[in-house]
Amino acid sequence: MRFFGFRGGVHPPENKLQTENAPVEELKAPKMIYVALLQHIGSPLDPIVNIGDKVLKGQKIADSQAFMSSPIHSPVSGTVKKIEEHVFPLMGRIKTVIIENDEQDTWAELPKIENWEAADKKELLAMIREKGIVGIGGASFPTHIKLNPPADTKIDTLLLNGAECEPYLNSDNRLMLEHPEKIIKGIQIIKKILGVETAIVGIEENKPQAIASMKKAAEGTGIEIAPLKTKYPQGGEKQLIKAVLDRQVPSGKLPSAVGVVVQNTGTAAAIYDGIVNGIPLIEKVVTVSGKAIANPKNVKIAIGTPFSYLLDYCGVNREVVDKLVMGGPMMGMAQFSEEAPVIKGTSGLLALTKEETNPYKPKSCIGCAKCVDVCPMGLEPLMFARLAAFEQWDKLPPYNLMDCIECGSCAYICPANRPLTEAIKIGKSKLRAMKK
Ligand code: SF4
Ligand code: SF4
């Protein structure tokens, strides 16, 4: 397989061993489920159930007329107890449907398209929306929109992201090992929707078993499995496109500008489950790891499950937790409450000790340019921190900050421990405000 590589990148400790051979355990949903009304990029949904309503597993409970939206379904059968603000893993608090699980697992009627080969693009896209499928690699972009690029955009390649380059995480890896056939069938459905012949699955070569498993499942389908050099952030869309296809997505443009649509392997499996089995996106495989966890695991759990339930199941030692992170250590979100719930974008939950969090104080920039060397987007991160320190936001535009994919490579490599990530996040919000 050809491999073109991409600019920059880093090699943080992988920390995958703890869970890479741990089969996914299906964990019973807890008694109380907290379904946040924002599970995709866009605006929060409106609840379509009321307090006191009985709901069935898989029943739609929230939706919106907004273009950029994707509905939400109940992960359990039970009773709606409250609809109120609750702690949310991506920011503060948000309106949440709180359901008491009756532990009966009584399913709603689930529309599906078993004979998907005979369905047309419009029907398949409508079913993907109906099942609440969003990109489950973290960004949570509604999948029915991503798979429907403007008519004047020529797409020739579907690229599947099986890189899972974030340290610690193994949820995609386990899915590729345990259910490769679902991913392959999901890819065939996406190919039909996009009308493309070429589909390539990029997997980092530190997952040899997943590569073998996917190759076997893909036999005879024409779907190519591409082993990739292990380098962070290999899973960034633009980095993956450059590494596999040697195409450069221009600044400010989407992958469709170079004829590519990128999907996560887990999203492909969710598409198969949604269309052929009728199952909406109501569960996630989450890697629970970190040195404060006695029994690191990969668990399949209902969306809306509080993090505390997962932590207890995996034997957390709260005395030594320095930082709780949803996602991986490079791009994940630090959590301030264990009561935040699993959402569609949750792929990992890390309880990290001081040894793992690098709590060194920032020093002055020494101008070493290491942050520039590792930036996969060719940016100058030191300038972001410098301009942020003096609040010179008006000087930011020439430095293309909005191209930053927030991969954290610059902060990871910086010997002075400069607060680059914070400068980037604040700088982006200032630039957005300046545009209004
Ligand atoms: S500036 Fe952005 S894209 Fe570049 S290394 Fe830092 S976080 Fe990654
Ligand atoms: S890596 Fe850190 S110390 Fe070196 S130039 Fe960048 S911000 Fe300055």
mmCIF file of N, CA and C in Angstrom, residues 88-91 138 140 166 169 286-287 307 323-336 340-352:
data_model
loop_
_atom_site.group_PDB
_atom_site.id
_atom_site.type_symbol
_atom_site.label_atom_id
_atom_site.label_comp_id
_atom_site.label_asym_id
_atom_site.label_seq_id
_atom_site.Cartn_x
_atom_site.Cartn_y
_atom_site.Cartn_z
ATOM 1 N N PHE A 88 -23.372 18.844 31.389
ATOM 2 C CA PHE A 88 -23.167 18.377 30.012
ATOM 3 C C PHE A 88 -21.662 18.266 29.781
ATOM 4 N N PRO A 89 -21.184 17.194 29.138
ATOM 5 C CA PRO A 89 -19.719 17.008 29.063
ATOM 6 C C PRO A 89 -18.977 17.996 28.176
ATOM 7 N N LEU A 90 -19.689 18.732 27.293
ATOM 8 C CA LEU A 90 -18.976 19.647 26.389
ATOM 9 C C LEU A 90 -18.962 21.083 26.890
ATOM 10 N N MET A 91 -19.852 21.432 27.803
ATOM 11 C CA MET A 91 -19.871 22.794 28.370
ATOM 12 C C MET A 91 -20.998 22.905 29.385
ATOM 13 N N GLY A 138 -16.267 11.748 17.321
ATOM 14 C CA GLY A 138 -16.071 12.881 18.234
ATOM 15 C C GLY A 138 -16.727 14.149 17.747
ATOM 16 N N SER A 140 -19.365 14.599 15.785
ATOM 17 C CA SER A 140 -20.832 14.515 15.837
ATOM 18 C C SER A 140 -21.531 15.349 14.764
ATOM 19 N N GLU A 166 -5.705 8.678 18.809
ATOM 20 C CA GLU A 166 -5.631 9.202 20.185
ATOM 21 C C GLU A 166 -5.089 8.119 21.120
ATOM 22 N N LEU A 169 -7.289 5.106 23.559
ATOM 23 C CA LEU A 169 -8.598 4.672 23.054
ATOM 24 C C LEU A 169 -8.521 3.402 22.206
ATOM 25 N N VAL A 286 -17.281 2.633 24.746
ATOM 26 C CA VAL A 286 -16.433 3.631 25.413
ATOM 27 C C VAL A 286 -15.234 2.921 26.040
ATOM 28 N N THR A 287 -14.031 3.416 25.773
ATOM 29 C CA THR A 287 -12.842 2.902 26.459
ATOM 30 C C THR A 287 -12.707 3.643 27.787
ATOM 31 N N PHE A 307 -21.114 9.348 33.903
ATOM 32 C CA PHE A 307 -19.732 8.859 33.940
ATOM 33 C C PHE A 307 -19.440 8.110 35.251
ATOM 34 N N LYS A 323 -7.280 14.275 36.824
ATOM 35 C CA LYS A 323 -8.067 14.866 35.745
ATOM 36 C C LYS A 323 -8.963 13.786 35.144
ATOM 37 N N LEU A 324 -10.226 14.155 34.937
ATOM 38 C CA LEU A 324 -11.166 13.256 34.261
ATOM 39 C C LEU A 324 -11.392 13.831 32.866
ATOM 40 N N VAL A 325 -11.196 12.997 31.848
ATOM 41 C CA VAL A 325 -11.268 13.485 30.463
ATOM 42 C C VAL A 325 -12.249 12.639 29.668
ATOM 43 N N MET A 326 -13.135 13.308 28.932
ATOM 44 C CA MET A 326 -13.963 12.572 27.968
ATOM 45 C C MET A 326 -13.237 12.611 26.633
ATOM 46 N N GLY A 327 -12.954 11.430 26.052
ATOM 47 C CA GLY A 327 -12.188 11.355 24.809
ATOM 48 C C GLY A 327 -10.754 10.987 25.125
ATOM 49 N N GLY A 328 -9.848 11.312 24.211
ATOM 50 C CA GLY A 328 -8.437 10.995 24.429
ATOM 51 C C GLY A 328 -7.727 12.144 25.131
ATOM 52 N N PRO A 329 -6.471 11.917 25.538
ATOM 53 C CA PRO A 329 -5.746 12.955 26.274
ATOM 54 C C PRO A 329 -5.337 14.143 25.401
ATOM 55 N N MET A 330 -5.294 13.970 24.070
ATOM 56 C CA MET A 330 -4.833 15.059 23.204
ATOM 57 C C MET A 330 -5.966 16.031 22.858
ATOM 58 N N MET A 331 -7.125 15.489 22.528
ATOM 59 C CA MET A 331 -8.227 16.352 22.078
ATOM 60 C C MET A 331 -9.455 16.264 22.971
ATOM 61 N N GLY A 332 -9.370 15.464 24.025
ATOM 62 C CA GLY A 332 -10.540 15.253 24.874
ATOM 63 C C GLY A 332 -10.907 16.483 25.686
ATOM 64 N N MET A 333 -12.071 16.401 26.346
ATOM 65 C CA MET A 333 -12.569 17.515 27.152
ATOM 66 C C MET A 333 -12.430 17.171 28.628
ATOM 67 N N ALA A 334 -11.747 18.054 29.391
ATOM 68 C CA ALA A 334 -11.645 17.848 30.839
ATOM 69 C C ALA A 334 -13.039 17.974 31.444
ATOM 70 N N GLN A 335 -13.330 17.120 32.407
ATOM 71 C CA GLN A 335 -14.663 17.090 33.018
ATOM 72 C C GLN A 335 -14.607 17.599 34.451
ATOM 73 N N PHE A 336 -15.635 18.351 34.804
ATOM 74 C CA PHE A 336 -15.665 18.900 36.156
ATOM 75 C C PHE A 336 -16.668 18.170 37.033
ATOM 76 N N ALA A 340 -21.789 14.105 34.517
ATOM 77 C CA ALA A 340 -22.014 14.339 33.083
ATOM 78 C C ALA A 340 -22.307 12.984 32.433
ATOM 79 N N PRO A 341 -23.191 12.961 31.422
ATOM 80 C CA PRO A 341 -23.555 11.678 30.814
ATOM 81 C C PRO A 341 -22.788 11.367 29.524
ATOM 82 N N VAL A 342 -22.772 10.092 29.170
ATOM 83 C CA VAL A 342 -22.252 9.647 27.866
ATOM 84 C C VAL A 342 -23.135 10.273 26.776
ATOM 85 N N ILE A 343 -22.484 10.818 25.747
ATOM 86 C CA ILE A 343 -23.218 11.350 24.588
ATOM 87 C C ILE A 343 -22.748 10.587 23.343
ATOM 88 N N LYS A 344 -23.363 10.901 22.195
ATOM 89 C CA LYS A 344 -23.024 10.149 20.981
ATOM 90 C C LYS A 344 -21.539 10.292 20.617
ATOM 91 N N GLY A 345 -20.930 11.395 21.006
ATOM 92 C CA GLY A 345 -19.525 11.626 20.659
ATOM 93 C C GLY A 345 -18.541 11.087 21.692
ATOM 94 N N THR A 346 -19.010 10.356 22.695
ATOM 95 C CA THR A 346 -18.098 9.857 23.744
ATOM 96 C C THR A 346 -17.413 8.576 23.262
ATOM 97 N N SER A 347 -16.088 8.622 23.099
ATOM 98 C CA SER A 347 -15.392 7.402 22.705
ATOM 99 C C SER A 347 -14.494 6.887 23.827
ATOM 100 N N GLY A 348 -14.186 7.752 24.789
ATOM 101 C CA GLY A 348 -13.345 7.320 25.889
ATOM 102 C C GLY A 348 -13.655 8.110 27.142
ATOM 103 N N LEU A 349 -13.279 7.526 28.274
ATOM 104 C CA LEU A 349 -13.387 8.220 29.558
ATOM 105 C C LEU A 349 -12.110 7.876 30.319
ATOM 106 N N LEU A 350 -11.293 8.890 30.564
ATOM 107 C CA LEU A 350 -9.983 8.644 31.174
ATOM 108 C C LEU A 350 -9.919 9.277 32.561
ATOM 109 N N ALA A 351 -9.555 8.456 33.532
ATOM 110 C CA ALA A 351 -9.313 8.969 34.878
ATOM 111 C C ALA A 351 -7.792 8.972 35.051
ATOM 112 N N LEU A 352 -7.200 10.146 34.892
ATOM 113 C CA LEU A 352 -5.737 10.254 34.829
ATOM 114 C C LEU A 352 -5.162 10.699 36.169
#
